[in-house]
């Protein structure tokens, strides 16, 4: 039997708060979602001014990163390189940059998804949240 780290409520709040702090610094109206390793929502912030669709996109990006065990950007790149059949992958709806998996001790523990600004900025916010609980290199 393996023992692995997992996210708890305090971790989720820390991630959301760190991501929100970066977004606020730049006045970016985004939604931020944290999911567990199975892609199940654990926490969501929709900041003032963020369009309603951003909450759904943030969850989808986080879920895609968790289930795929890679940044959602990699799925977007695969599709943009011509493998459009990948659009039919089951359970992956957020195949746009902004979803980042969270590794700790070599295990996937969840993911963070952000939506509302440029995709690269979404990913930057997600990584800031993750860095608040997992050191670089996980």
CSV table of N, CA, C and O in Angstrom, one decimal:
chain,number,residue,atom,x,y,z
A,1,UNK,N,0.9,-1.2,0.0
A,1,UNK,CA,0.0,0.0,0.0
A,1,UNK,C,0.9,1.2,0.0
A,1,UNK,O,1.8,1.3,0.8
A,2,UNK,N,0.6,2.2,-0.9
A,2,UNK,CA,1.3,3.4,-1.0
A,2,UNK,C,0.7,4.5,-0.1
A,2,UNK,O,-0.5,4.5,0.1
A,3,UNK,N,1.5,5.3,0.4
A,3,UNK,CA,1.0,6.5,1.2
A,3,UNK,C,1.4,7.7,0.4
A,3,UNK,O,2.6,7.8,0.0
A,4,UNK,N,0.5,8.6,0.1
A,4,UNK,CA,0.8,9.7,-0.7
A,4,UNK,C,0.2,11.0,-0.1
A,4,UNK,O,-0.8,10.9,0.7
A,5,UNK,N,0.8,12.1,-0.4
A,5,UNK,CA,0.2,13.4,0.1
A,5,UNK,C,-1.1,13.7,-0.6
A,5,UNK,O,-1.4,13.2,-1.7
A,6,UNK,N,-1.9,14.4,0.1
A,6,UNK,CA,-3.2,14.9,-0.5
A,6,UNK,C,-3.5,16.3,0.0
A,6,UNK,O,-3.0,16.8,1.0
A,7,UNK,N,-4.3,17.0,-0.8
A,7,UNK,CA,-4.7,18.3,-0.5
A,7,UNK,C,-5.7,18.3,0.7
A,7,UNK,O,-6.6,17.5,0.7
A,8,UNK,N,-5.6,19.3,1.6
A,8,UNK,CA,-6.6,19.5,2.6
A,8,UNK,C,-7.2,20.9,2.4
A,8,UNK,O,-6.8,21.7,1.6
A,9,UNK,N,-8.2,21.2,3.2
A,9,UNK,CA,-8.9,22.4,3.1
A,9,UNK,C,-8.0,23.6,3.2
A,9,UNK,O,-8.0,24.6,2.5
A,10,UNK,N,-7.1,23.5,4.2
A,10,UNK,CA,-6.1,24.6,4.4
A,10,UNK,C,-5.2,24.9,3.2
A,10,UNK,O,-4.9,26.0,2.8
A,11,UNK,N,-4.8,23.8,2.5
A,11,UNK,CA,-4.0,23.9,1.3
A,11,UNK,C,-4.8,24.6,0.2
A,11,UNK,O,-4.3,25.5,-0.5
A,12,UNK,N,-6.0,24.2,0.0
A,12,UNK,CA,-6.9,24.8,-1.0
A,12,UNK,C,-7.0,26.3,-0.8
A,12,UNK,O,-6.9,27.1,-1.7
A,13,UNK,N,-7.3,26.7,0.4
A,13,UNK,CA,-7.4,28.1,0.8
A,13,UNK,C,-6.1,28.9,0.5
A,13,UNK,O,-6.1,30.0,-0.1
A,14,UNK,N,-5.0,28.3,0.9
A,14,UNK,CA,-3.7,28.9,0.6
A,14,UNK,C,-3.4,29.1,-0.9
A,14,UNK,O,-2.9,30.1,-1.3
A,15,UNK,N,-3.7,28.1,-1.6
A,15,UNK,CA,-3.6,28.1,-3.1
A,15,UNK,C,-4.4,29.2,-3.7
A,15,UNK,O,-4.0,30.1,-4.5
A,16,UNK,N,-5.7,29.2,-3.3
A,16,UNK,CA,-6.6,30.2,-3.9
A,16,UNK,C,-6.2,31.6,-3.5
A,16,UNK,O,-6.2,32.6,-4.3
A,17,UNK,N,-5.8,31.8,-2.2
A,17,UNK,CA,-5.4,33.1,-1.8
A,17,UNK,C,-4.1,33.6,-2.5
A,17,UNK,O,-4.0,34.8,-2.8
A,18,UNK,N,-3.1,32.7,-2.7
A,18,UNK,CA,-1.9,33.1,-3.4
A,18,UNK,C,-2.2,33.5,-4.8
A,18,UNK,O,-1.6,34.5,-5.4
A,19,UNK,N,-3.0,32.7,-5.5
A,19,UNK,CA,-3.4,33.0,-6.9
A,19,UNK,C,-4.1,34.3,-7.0
A,19,UNK,O,-3.9,35.1,-7.9
A,20,UNK,N,-5.0,34.5,-6.1
A,20,UNK,CA,-5.8,35.7,-6.1
A,20,UNK,C,-4.9,36.9,-5.8
A,20,UNK,O,-5.1,37.9,-6.5
A,21,UNK,N,-3.9,36.8,-5.0
A,21,UNK,CA,-3.0,37.9,-4.7
A,21,UNK,C,-2.3,38.3,-6.0
A,21,UNK,O,-2.2,39.5,-6.2
A,22,UNK,N,-1.8,37.4,-6.7
A,22,UNK,CA,-1.1,37.7,-8.0
A,22,UNK,C,-2.1,38.4,-9.0
A,22,UNK,O,-1.8,39.4,-9.6
A,23,UNK,N,-3.3,37.8,-9.1
A,23,UNK,CA,-4.3,38.4,-10.0
A,23,UNK,C,-4.7,39.8,-9.6
A,23,UNK,O,-4.8,40.7,-10.5
A,24,UNK,N,-4.9,40.0,-8.3
A,24,UNK,CA,-5.2,41.4,-7.8
A,24,UNK,C,-4.1,42.4,-8.1
A,24,UNK,O,-4.3,43.5,-8.4
A,25,UNK,N,-2.8,41.9,-7.9
A,25,UNK,CA,-1.7,42.8,-8.2
A,25,UNK,C,-1.8,43.4,-9.6
A,25,UNK,O,-1.4,44.5,-9.8
A,26,UNK,N,-2.2,42.6,-10.6
A,26,UNK,CA,-2.3,43.0,-12.0
A,26,UNK,C,-3.7,43.5,-12.4
A,26,UNK,O,-3.9,43.8,-13.6
A,27,UNK,N,-4.6,43.5,-11.5
A,27,UNK,CA,-6.0,43.9,-11.8
A,27,UNK,C,-6.6,42.9,-12.8
A,27,UNK,O,-7.3,43.4,-13.8
A,28,UNK,N,-6.3,41.6,-12.7
A,28,UNK,CA,-6.8,40.6,-13.6
A,28,UNK,C,-8.1,40.0,-13.1
A,28,UNK,O,-8.1,39.4,-12.0
A,29,UNK,N,-9.3,40.2,-13.7
A,29,UNK,CA,-10.5,39.6,-13.3
A,29,UNK,C,-10.6,38.2,-13.8
A,29,UNK,O,-11.0,37.9,-14.9
A,30,UNK,N,-10.3,37.2,-12.9
A,30,UNK,CA,-10.2,35.8,-13.2
A,30,UNK,C,-11.0,35.0,-12.3
A,30,UNK,O,-11.4,35.4,-11.2
A,31,UNK,N,-11.3,33.7,-12.7
A,31,UNK,CA,-11.7,32.7,-11.8
A,31,UNK,C,-10.6,31.7,-11.6
A,31,UNK,O,-9.8,31.4,-12.5
A,32,UNK,N,-10.5,31.2,-10.4
A,32,UNK,CA,-9.5,30.3,-10.0
A,32,UNK,C,-10.1,29.0,-9.4
A,32,UNK,O,-10.9,29.1,-8.5
A,33,UNK,N,-9.8,27.8,-9.9
A,33,UNK,CA,-10.3,26.6,-9.4
A,33,UNK,C,-9.2,25.7,-9.0
A,33,UNK,O,-8.2,25.6,-9.6
A,34,UNK,N,-9.5,24.9,-7.9
A,34,UNK,CA,-8.6,23.9,-7.4
A,34,UNK,C,-9.4,22.6,-7.4
A,34,UNK,O,-10.5,22.6,-6.8
A,35,UNK,N,-8.8,21.6,-8.0
A,35,UNK,CA,-9.4,20.2,-8.0
A,35,UNK,C,-8.4,19.2,-7.3
A,35,UNK,O,-7.2,19.5,-7.3
A,36,UNK,N,-9.0,18.1,-6.9
A,36,UNK,CA,-8.2,17.0,-6.4
A,36,UNK,C,-7.6,16.2,-7.5
A,36,UNK,O,-7.8,16.5,-8.7
A,37,UNK,N,-6.9,15.1,-7.2
A,37,UNK,CA,-6.3,14.3,-8.3
A,37,UNK,C,-7.3,13.6,-9.2
A,37,UNK,O,-6.9,13.3,-10.3
A,38,UNK,N,-8.5,13.5,-8.8
A,38,UNK,CA,-9.6,13.0,-9.7
A,38,UNK,C,-10.3,14.0,-10.4
A,38,UNK,O,-11.3,13.7,-11.2
A,39,UNK,N,-9.9,15.3,-10.3
A,39,UNK,CA,-10.6,16.4,-11.0
A,39,UNK,C,-11.8,16.9,-10.3
A,39,UNK,O,-12.6,17.6,-11.0
A,40,UNK,N,-12.0,16.5,-9.1
A,40,UNK,CA,-13.2,17.0,-8.3
A,40,UNK,C,-12.9,18.4,-7.7
A,40,UNK,O,-11.9,18.5,-7.0
A,41,UNK,N,-13.9,19.3,-7.9
A,41,UNK,CA,-13.7,20.6,-7.4
A,41,UNK,C,-13.6,20.7,-5.8
A,41,UNK,O,-14.4,20.1,-5.1
A,42,UNK,N,-12.5,21.4,-5.4
A,42,UNK,CA,-12.3,21.6,-4.0
A,42,UNK,C,-12.5,23.0,-3.5
A,42,UNK,O,-12.8,23.3,-2.4
A,43,UNK,N,-12.3,23.9,-4.5
A,43,UNK,CA,-12.4,25.3,-4.2
A,43,UNK,C,-12.4,26.2,-5.4
A,43,UNK,O,-11.8,25.8,-6.4
A,44,UNK,N,-13.1,27.3,-5.3
A,44,UNK,CA,-13.3,28.2,-6.5
A,44,UNK,C,-13.4,29.6,-6.0
A,44,UNK,O,-14.2,29.9,-5.1
A,45,UNK,N,-12.6,30.5,-6.6
A,45,UNK,CA,-12.8,32.0,-6.4
A,45,UNK,C,-13.2,32.6,-7.8
A,45,UNK,O,-12.5,32.3,-8.8
A,46,UNK,N,-14.2,33.4,-7.9
A,46,UNK,CA,-14.5,34.2,-9.1
A,46,UNK,C,-14.3,35.6,-8.6
A,46,UNK,O,-15.2,36.1,-7.9
A,47,UNK,N,-13.3,36.2,-9.1
A,47,UNK,CA,-13.0,37.6,-8.7
A,47,UNK,C,-13.9,38.6,-9.3
A,47,UNK,O,-14.5,38.4,-10.3
A,48,UNK,N,-14.1,39.7,-8.6
A,48,UNK,CA,-14.9,40.8,-9.2
A,48,UNK,C,-14.5,41.1,-10.6
A,48,UNK,O,-13.4,41.3,-10.9
A,49,UNK,N,-15.6,41.2,-11.4
A,49,UNK,CA,-15.4,41.6,-12.8
A,49,UNK,C,-15.1,40.4,-13.7
A,49,UNK,O,-15.1,40.5,-15.0
A,50,UNK,N,-14.9,39.2,-13.2
A,50,UNK,CA,-14.7,38.0,-14.0
A,50,UNK,C,-16.0,37.6,-14.6
A,50,UNK,O,-17.0,37.4,-13.9
A,51,UNK,N,-16.0,37.4,-16.0
A,51,UNK,CA,-17.3,36.9,-16.6
A,51,UNK,C,-17.7,35.5,-16.1
A,51,UNK,O,-16.8,34.7,-15.7
A,52,UNK,N,-19.0,35.3,-16.1
A,52,UNK,CA,-19.5,34.0,-15.5
A,52,UNK,C,-18.8,32.8,-16.2
A,52,UNK,O,-18.6,31.8,-15.5
A,53,UNK,N,-18.6,32.8,-17.5
A,53,UNK,CA,-18.0,31.7,-18.1
A,53,UNK,C,-16.6,31.3,-17.6
A,53,UNK,O,-16.2,30.1,-17.7
A,54,UNK,N,-15.9,32.3,-17.0
A,54,UNK,CA,-14.6,32.0,-16.5
A,54,UNK,C,-14.6,30.9,-15.4
A,54,UNK,O,-13.6,30.2,-15.2
A,55,UNK,N,-15.7,30.9,-14.6
A,55,UNK,CA,-15.7,29.9,-13.5
A,55,UNK,C,-15.8,28.5,-14.1
A,55,UNK,O,-15.1,27.6,-13.6
A,56,UNK,N,-16.6,28.3,-15.2
A,56,UNK,CA,-16.7,27.0,-15.8
A,56,UNK,C,-15.4,26.6,-16.5
A,56,UNK,O,-14.9,25.5,-16.4
A,57,UNK,N,-14.7,27.6,-17.1
A,57,UNK,CA,-13.5,27.3,-17.9
A,57,UNK,C,-12.4,27.0,-16.9
A,57,UNK,O,-11.5,26.1,-17.1
A,58,UNK,N,-12.3,27.7,-15.8
A,58,UNK,CA,-11.3,27.4,-14.8
A,58,UNK,C,-11.4,26.0,-14.2
A,58,UNK,O,-10.4,25.3,-14.1
A,59,UNK,N,-12.6,25.6,-13.9
A,59,UNK,CA,-12.8,24.2,-13.5
A,59,UNK,C,-12.4,23.2,-14.6
A,59,UNK,O,-11.7,22.2,-14.3
A,60,UNK,N,-12.8,23.5,-15.8
A,60,UNK,CA,-12.5,22.6,-16.9
A,60,UNK,C,-11.0,22.4,-17.1
A,60,UNK,O,-10.5,21.4,-17.3
A,61,UNK,N,-10.3,23.6,-17.1
A,61,UNK,CA,-8.9,23.5,-17.2
A,61,UNK,C,-8.2,22.8,-16.1
A,61,UNK,O,-7.3,22.0,-16.4
A,62,UNK,N,-8.6,23.0,-14.9
A,62,UNK,CA,-8.0,22.3,-13.7
A,62,UNK,C,-8.3,20.8,-13.9
A,62,UNK,O,-7.4,20.0,-13.7
A,63,UNK,N,-9.5,20.4,-14.2
A,63,UNK,CA,-9.9,19.0,-14.4
A,63,UNK,C,-9.1,18.3,-15.5
A,63,UNK,O,-8.6,17.2,-15.3
A,64,UNK,N,-8.9,19.0,-16.6
A,64,UNK,CA,-8.1,18.5,-17.7
A,64,UNK,C,-6.6,18.3,-17.2
A,64,UNK,O,-6.1,17.2,-17.5
A,65,UNK,N,-6.1,19.2,-16.5
A,65,UNK,CA,-4.7,19.1,-16.0
A,65,UNK,C,-4.6,17.9,-15.0
A,65,UNK,O,-3.6,17.2,-15.1
A,66,UNK,N,-5.6,17.7,-14.2
A,66,UNK,CA,-5.5,16.7,-13.2
A,66,UNK,C,-5.6,15.3,-13.9
A,66,UNK,O,-4.8,14.4,-13.7
A,67,UNK,N,-6.7,15.2,-14.7
A,67,UNK,CA,-6.9,13.9,-15.4
A,67,UNK,C,-5.8,13.5,-16.4
A,67,UNK,O,-5.5,12.3,-16.5
A,68,UNK,N,-5.3,14.5,-17.1
A,68,UNK,CA,-4.3,14.3,-18.1
A,68,UNK,C,-2.9,14.3,-17.5
A,68,UNK,O,-1.9,13.9,-18.2
A,69,UNK,N,-2.7,14.7,-16.2
A,69,UNK,CA,-1.4,14.7,-15.5
A,69,UNK,C,-0.4,15.6,-16.3
A,69,UNK,O,0.8,15.2,-16.3
A,70,UNK,N,-0.8,16.6,-16.9
A,70,UNK,CA,0.1,17.6,-17.6
A,70,UNK,C,-0.7,18.9,-17.7
A,70,UNK,O,-1.9,18.9,-17.6
A,71,UNK,N,0.1,19.9,-18.1
A,71,UNK,CA,-0.5,21.2,-18.3
A,71,UNK,C,-1.5,21.1,-19.4
A,71,UNK,O,-1.3,20.5,-20.4
A,72,UNK,N,-2.7,21.8,-19.2
A,72,UNK,CA,-3.7,21.8,-20.3
A,72,UNK,C,-3.2,22.4,-21.6
A,72,UNK,O,-3.6,22.0,-22.7
A,73,UNK,N,-2.2,23.2,-21.5
A,73,UNK,CA,-1.5,23.8,-22.7
A,73,UNK,C,-1.0,22.7,-23.6
A,73,UNK,O,-1.1,22.9,-24.9
A,74,UNK,N,-0.5,21.6,-23.1
A,74,UNK,CA,0.0,20.5,-23.9
A,74,UNK,C,-1.1,19.9,-24.8
A,74,UNK,O,-0.8,19.5,-25.9
A,75,UNK,N,-2.3,19.9,-24.3
A,75,UNK,CA,-3.4,19.3,-25.1
A,75,UNK,C,-3.8,20.3,-26.2
A,75,UNK,O,-4.0,19.9,-27.3
A,76,UNK,N,-3.8,21.6,-25.8
A,76,UNK,CA,-4.0,22.7,-26.8
A,76,UNK,C,-3.0,22.6,-28.0
A,76,UNK,O,-3.3,22.6,-29.1
A,77,UNK,N,-1.7,22.4,-27.6
A,77,UNK,CA,-0.6,22.3,-28.6
A,77,UNK,C,-0.8,21.1,-29.5
A,77,UNK,O,-0.6,21.2,-30.7
A,78,UNK,N,-1.2,20.0,-28.9
A,78,UNK,CA,-1.4,18.8,-29.7
A,78,UNK,C,-2.5,19.0,-30.7
A,78,UNK,O,-2.4,18.6,-31.9
A,79,UNK,N,-3.6,19.6,-30.3
A,79,UNK,CA,-4.7,19.9,-31.3
A,79,UNK,C,-4.3,20.9,-32.3
A,79,UNK,O,-4.5,20.7,-33.5
A,80,UNK,N,-3.6,22.0,-31.9
A,80,UNK,CA,-3.1,23.0,-32.9
A,80,UNK,C,-2.1,22.4,-33.9
A,80,UNK,O,-1.9,23.0,-35.0
A,81,UNK,N,-1.4,21.4,-33.5
A,81,UNK,CA,-0.5,20.7,-34.4
A,81,UNK,C,-1.1,19.8,-35.4
A,81,UNK,O,-0.5,19.1,-36.1
A,82,UNK,N,-2.5,19.7,-35.4
A,82,UNK,CA,-3.2,19.0,-36.3
A,82,UNK,C,-3.9,17.7,-35.9
A,82,UNK,O,-4.6,17.1,-36.6
A,83,UNK,N,-3.7,17.3,-34.6
A,83,UNK,CA,-4.3,16.1,-34.1
A,83,UNK,C,-5.7,16.5,-33.5
A,83,UNK,O,-5.9,16.4,-32.3
A,84,UNK,N,-6.6,16.9,-34.4
A,84,UNK,CA,-7.9,17.4,-34.0
A,84,UNK,C,-8.8,16.3,-33.4
A,84,UNK,O,-9.7,16.6,-32.7
A,85,UNK,N,-8.5,15.1,-33.7
A,85,UNK,CA,-9.3,14.0,-33.2
A,85,UNK,C,-9.2,13.9,-31.6
A,85,UNK,O,-10.0,13.4,-31.0
A,86,UNK,N,-8.1,14.6,-31.1
A,86,UNK,CA,-8.0,14.6,-29.7
A,86,UNK,C,-9.1,15.4,-29.0
A,86,UNK,O,-9.3,15.3,-27.8
A,87,UNK,N,-9.8,16.2,-29.7
A,87,UNK,CA,-11.0,16.9,-29.2
A,87,UNK,C,-12.0,16.0,-28.7
A,87,UNK,O,-12.9,16.4,-27.9
A,88,UNK,N,-12.0,14.8,-29.1
A,88,UNK,CA,-13.0,13.8,-28.6
A,88,UNK,C,-12.6,13.0,-27.4
A,88,UNK,O,-13.3,12.1,-26.9
A,89,UNK,N,-11.4,13.4,-26.8
A,89,UNK,CA,-11.0,12.7,-25.6
A,89,UNK,C,-12.0,12.8,-24.5
A,89,UNK,O,-12.5,14.0,-24.2
A,90,UNK,N,-12.4,11.7,-23.9
A,90,UNK,CA,-13.5,11.8,-22.9
A,90,UNK,C,-13.1,12.5,-21.6
A,90,UNK,O,-11.9,12.3,-21.1
A,91,UNK,N,-13.9,13.4,-21.1
A,91,UNK,CA,-13.7,14.0,-19.8
A,91,UNK,C,-12.8,15.2,-19.9
A,91,UNK,O,-12.6,15.9,-18.8
A,92,UNK,N,-12.2,15.6,-21.0
A,92,UNK,CA,-11.3,16.7,-21.1
A,92,UNK,C,-12.0,17.8,-21.9
A,92,UNK,O,-12.0,17.7,-23.1
A,93,UNK,N,-12.5,18.8,-21.2
A,93,UNK,CA,-13.2,19.9,-21.9
A,93,UNK,C,-12.4,21.2,-21.9
A,93,UNK,O,-12.7,22.1,-22.6
A,94,UNK,N,-11.4,21.3,-21.0
A,94,UNK,CA,-10.6,22.5,-20.9
A,94,UNK,C,-9.2,22.4,-21.5
A,94,UNK,O,-8.2,22.6,-20.8
A,95,UNK,N,-9.2,22.1,-22.8
A,95,UNK,CA,-7.9,21.9,-23.4
A,95,UNK,C,-7.3,23.2,-24.0
A,95,UNK,O,-7.1,23.4,-25.1
A,96,UNK,N,-7.2,24.2,-23.0
A,96,UNK,CA,-6.6,25.5,-23.3
A,96,UNK,C,-5.6,25.8,-22.2
A,96,UNK,O,-5.8,25.3,-21.1
A,97,UNK,N,-4.6,26.6,-22.5
A,97,UNK,CA,-3.6,26.9,-21.5
A,97,UNK,C,-4.3,27.6,-20.3
A,97,UNK,O,-5.2,28.4,-20.4
A,98,UNK,N,-3.8,27.2,-19.1
A,98,UNK,CA,-4.3,27.8,-17.8
A,98,UNK,C,-4.6,26.7,-16.8
A,98,UNK,O,-4.9,27.1,-15.7
A,99,UNK,N,-4.4,25.5,-17.1
A,99,UNK,CA,-4.6,24.4,-16.1
A,99,UNK,C,-3.2,23.8,-15.9
A,99,UNK,O,-2.5,23.4,-16.8
A,100,UNK,N,-2.9,23.7,-14.6
A,100,UNK,CA,-1.6,23.2,-14.2
A,100,UNK,C,-1.7,22.1,-13.1
A,100,UNK,O,-2.3,22.3,-12.1
A,101,UNK,N,-1.1,20.9,-13.4
A,101,UNK,CA,-1.2,19.9,-12.4
A,101,UNK,C,-0.3,20.2,-11.2
A,101,UNK,O,0.7,20.9,-11.3
A,102,UNK,N,-0.6,19.6,-10.1
A,102,UNK,CA,0.2,19.8,-8.8
A,102,UNK,C,0.8,18.5,-8.4
A,102,UNK,O,0.0,17.6,-8.1
A,103,UNK,N,2.1,18.4,-8.3
A,103,UNK,CA,2.8,17.3,-7.9
A,103,UNK,C,3.4,17.5,-6.6
A,103,UNK,O,4.0,18.6,-6.3
A,104,UNK,N,3.4,16.5,-5.7
A,104,UNK,CA,4.0,16.5,-4.4
A,104,UNK,C,4.6,15.2,-4.1
A,104,UNK,O,3.9,14.2,-4.1
A,105,UNK,N,5.9,15.1,-3.8
A,105,UNK,CA,6.5,13.8,-3.5
A,105,UNK,C,6.4,12.8,-4.6
A,105,UNK,O,6.3,11.6,-4.4
A,106,UNK,N,6.3,13.3,-5.9
A,106,UNK,CA,6.2,12.4,-7.0
A,106,UNK,C,4.8,12.0,-7.3
A,106,UNK,O,4.6,11.2,-8.2
A,107,UNK,N,3.8,12.4,-6.6
A,107,UNK,CA,2.4,12.1,-6.8
A,107,UNK,C,1.6,13.3,-7.2
A,107,UNK,O,1.8,14.4,-6.8
A,108,UNK,N,0.7,13.0,-8.1
A,108,UNK,CA,-0.3,14.0,-8.5
A,108,UNK,C,-1.3,14.2,-7.3
A,108,UNK,O,-1.9,13.2,-6.8
A,109,UNK,N,-1.4,15.4,-6.8
A,109,UNK,CA,-2.3,15.7,-5.7
A,109,UNK,C,-3.5,16.5,-6.1
A,109,UNK,O,-4.5,16.7,-5.4
A,110,UNK,N,-3.5,17.1,-7.3
A,110,UNK,CA,-4.5,17.9,-7.8
A,110,UNK,C,-4.1,18.9,-8.9
A,110,UNK,O,-3.0,18.6,-9.5
A,111,UNK,N,-4.9,19.9,-9.2
A,111,UNK,CA,-4.5,20.8,-10.2
A,111,UNK,C,-5.2,22.2,-10.0
A,111,UNK,O,-6.2,22.2,-9.2
A,112,UNK,N,-4.7,23.2,-10.6
A,112,UNK,CA,-5.3,24.5,-10.5
A,112,UNK,C,-5.6,25.0,-11.9
A,112,UNK,O,-4.7,24.8,-12.8
A,113,UNK,N,-6.7,25.6,-12.1
A,113,UNK,CA,-7.1,26.1,-13.4
A,113,UNK,C,-7.5,27.6,-13.2
A,113,UNK,O,-8.2,27.9,-12.2
A,114,UNK,N,-7.2,28.4,-14.2
A,114,UNK,CA,-7.5,29.8,-14.1
A,114,UNK,C,-8.0,30.2,-15.5
A,114,UNK,O,-7.5,29.8,-16.5
A,115,UNK,N,-9.0,31.1,-15.5
A,115,UNK,CA,-9.5,31.7,-16.7
A,115,UNK,C,-9.9,33.1,-16.5
A,115,UNK,O,-10.4,33.5,-15.5
A,116,UNK,N,-9.7,33.9,-17.6
A,116,UNK,CA,-10.1,35.3,-17.5
A,116,UNK,C,-9.2,36.3,-18.2
A,116,UNK,O,-9.7,37.4,-18.6
A,117,UNK,N,-7.9,36.0,-18.3
A,117,UNK,CA,-7.0,36.9,-19.0
A,117,UNK,C,-6.3,36.1,-20.1
A,117,UNK,O,-6.8,35.0,-20.5
A,118,UNK,N,-5.2,36.5,-20.6
A,118,UNK,CA,-4.4,35.8,-21.6
A,118,UNK,C,-4.1,34.4,-21.0
A,118,UNK,O,-3.8,34.3,-19.8
A,119,UNK,N,-4.0,33.4,-21.9
A,119,UNK,CA,-3.8,32.1,-21.4
A,119,UNK,C,-2.5,31.9,-20.6
A,119,UNK,O,-2.4,31.2,-19.6
A,120,UNK,N,-1.4,32.6,-21.1
A,120,UNK,CA,-0.1,32.5,-20.4
A,120,UNK,C,-0.2,33.2,-19.0
A,120,UNK,O,0.4,32.7,-18.1
A,121,UNK,N,-1.1,34.2,-18.9
A,121,UNK,CA,-1.3,34.8,-17.6
A,121,UNK,C,-2.1,34.0,-16.7
A,121,UNK,O,-1.9,33.9,-15.5
A,122,UNK,N,-3.1,33.3,-17.3
A,122,UNK,CA,-3.9,32.3,-16.5
A,122,UNK,C,-2.9,31.3,-15.9
A,122,UNK,O,-3.0,30.9,-14.7
A,123,UNK,N,-2.0,30.7,-16.7
A,123,UNK,CA,-1.1,29.7,-16.2
A,123,UNK,C,-0.1,30.3,-15.1
A,123,UNK,O,0.2,29.6,-14.1
A,124,UNK,N,0.3,31.5,-15.3
A,124,UNK,CA,1.1,32.2,-14.3
A,124,UNK,C,0.4,32.3,-13.0
A,124,UNK,O,1.1,32.0,-11.9
A,125,UNK,N,-0.8,32.6,-13.0
A,125,UNK,CA,-1.6,32.7,-11.7
A,125,UNK,C,-1.7,31.3,-11.1
A,125,UNK,O,-1.5,31.2,-9.9
A,126,UNK,N,-2.0,30.3,-11.9
A,126,UNK,CA,-2.1,28.9,-11.4
A,126,UNK,C,-0.8,28.5,-10.7
A,126,UNK,O,-0.9,27.9,-9.6
A,127,UNK,N,0.3,28.8,-11.4
A,127,UNK,CA,1.6,28.4,-10.8
A,127,UNK,C,1.9,29.1,-9.5
A,127,UNK,O,2.5,28.5,-8.6
A,128,UNK,N,1.5,30.4,-9.4
A,128,UNK,CA,1.7,31.1,-8.2
A,128,UNK,C,0.9,30.5,-7.0
A,128,UNK,O,1.4,30.4,-5.9
A,129,UNK,N,-0.3,30.0,-7.3
A,129,UNK,CA,-1.1,29.3,-6.3
A,129,UNK,C,-0.4,28.0,-5.8
A,129,UNK,O,-0.3,27.8,-4.6
A,130,UNK,N,0.0,27.3,-6.8
A,130,UNK,CA,0.7,26.0,-6.5
A,130,UNK,C,1.9,26.2,-5.7
A,130,UNK,O,2.2,25.5,-4.7
A,131,UNK,N,2.7,27.2,-6.1
A,131,UNK,CA,4.0,27.5,-5.3
A,131,UNK,C,3.8,27.8,-3.9
A,131,UNK,O,4.7,27.6,-3.1
A,132,UNK,N,2.6,28.2,-3.5
A,132,UNK,CA,2.3,28.5,-2.1
A,132,UNK,C,2.3,27.3,-1.2
A,132,UNK,O,2.4,27.4,0.0
A,133,UNK,N,2.1,26.1,-1.8
A,133,UNK,CA,2.0,24.9,-1.0
A,133,UNK,C,3.0,23.8,-1.4
A,133,UNK,O,3.3,22.9,-0.7
A,134,UNK,N,3.4,23.9,-2.7
A,134,UNK,CA,4.4,22.8,-3.2
A,134,UNK,C,5.6,23.6,-3.7
A,134,UNK,O,5.5,24.4,-4.6
A,135,UNK,N,6.8,23.2,-3.1
A,135,UNK,CA,8.0,23.9,-3.6
A,135,UNK,C,8.3,23.5,-5.1
A,135,UNK,O,7.9,22.4,-5.5
A,136,UNK,N,8.9,24.4,-5.8
A,136,UNK,CA,9.3,24.0,-7.2
A,136,UNK,C,9.9,22.7,-7.3
A,136,UNK,O,10.8,22.3,-6.5
A,137,UNK,N,9.5,21.9,-8.3
A,137,UNK,CA,10.0,20.5,-8.5
A,137,UNK,C,9.2,19.5,-7.7
A,137,UNK,O,9.5,18.3,-7.8
A,138,UNK,N,8.3,20.0,-6.9
A,138,UNK,CA,7.3,19.1,-6.2
A,138,UNK,C,7.9,18.1,-5.3
A,138,UNK,O,7.4,17.1,-4.9
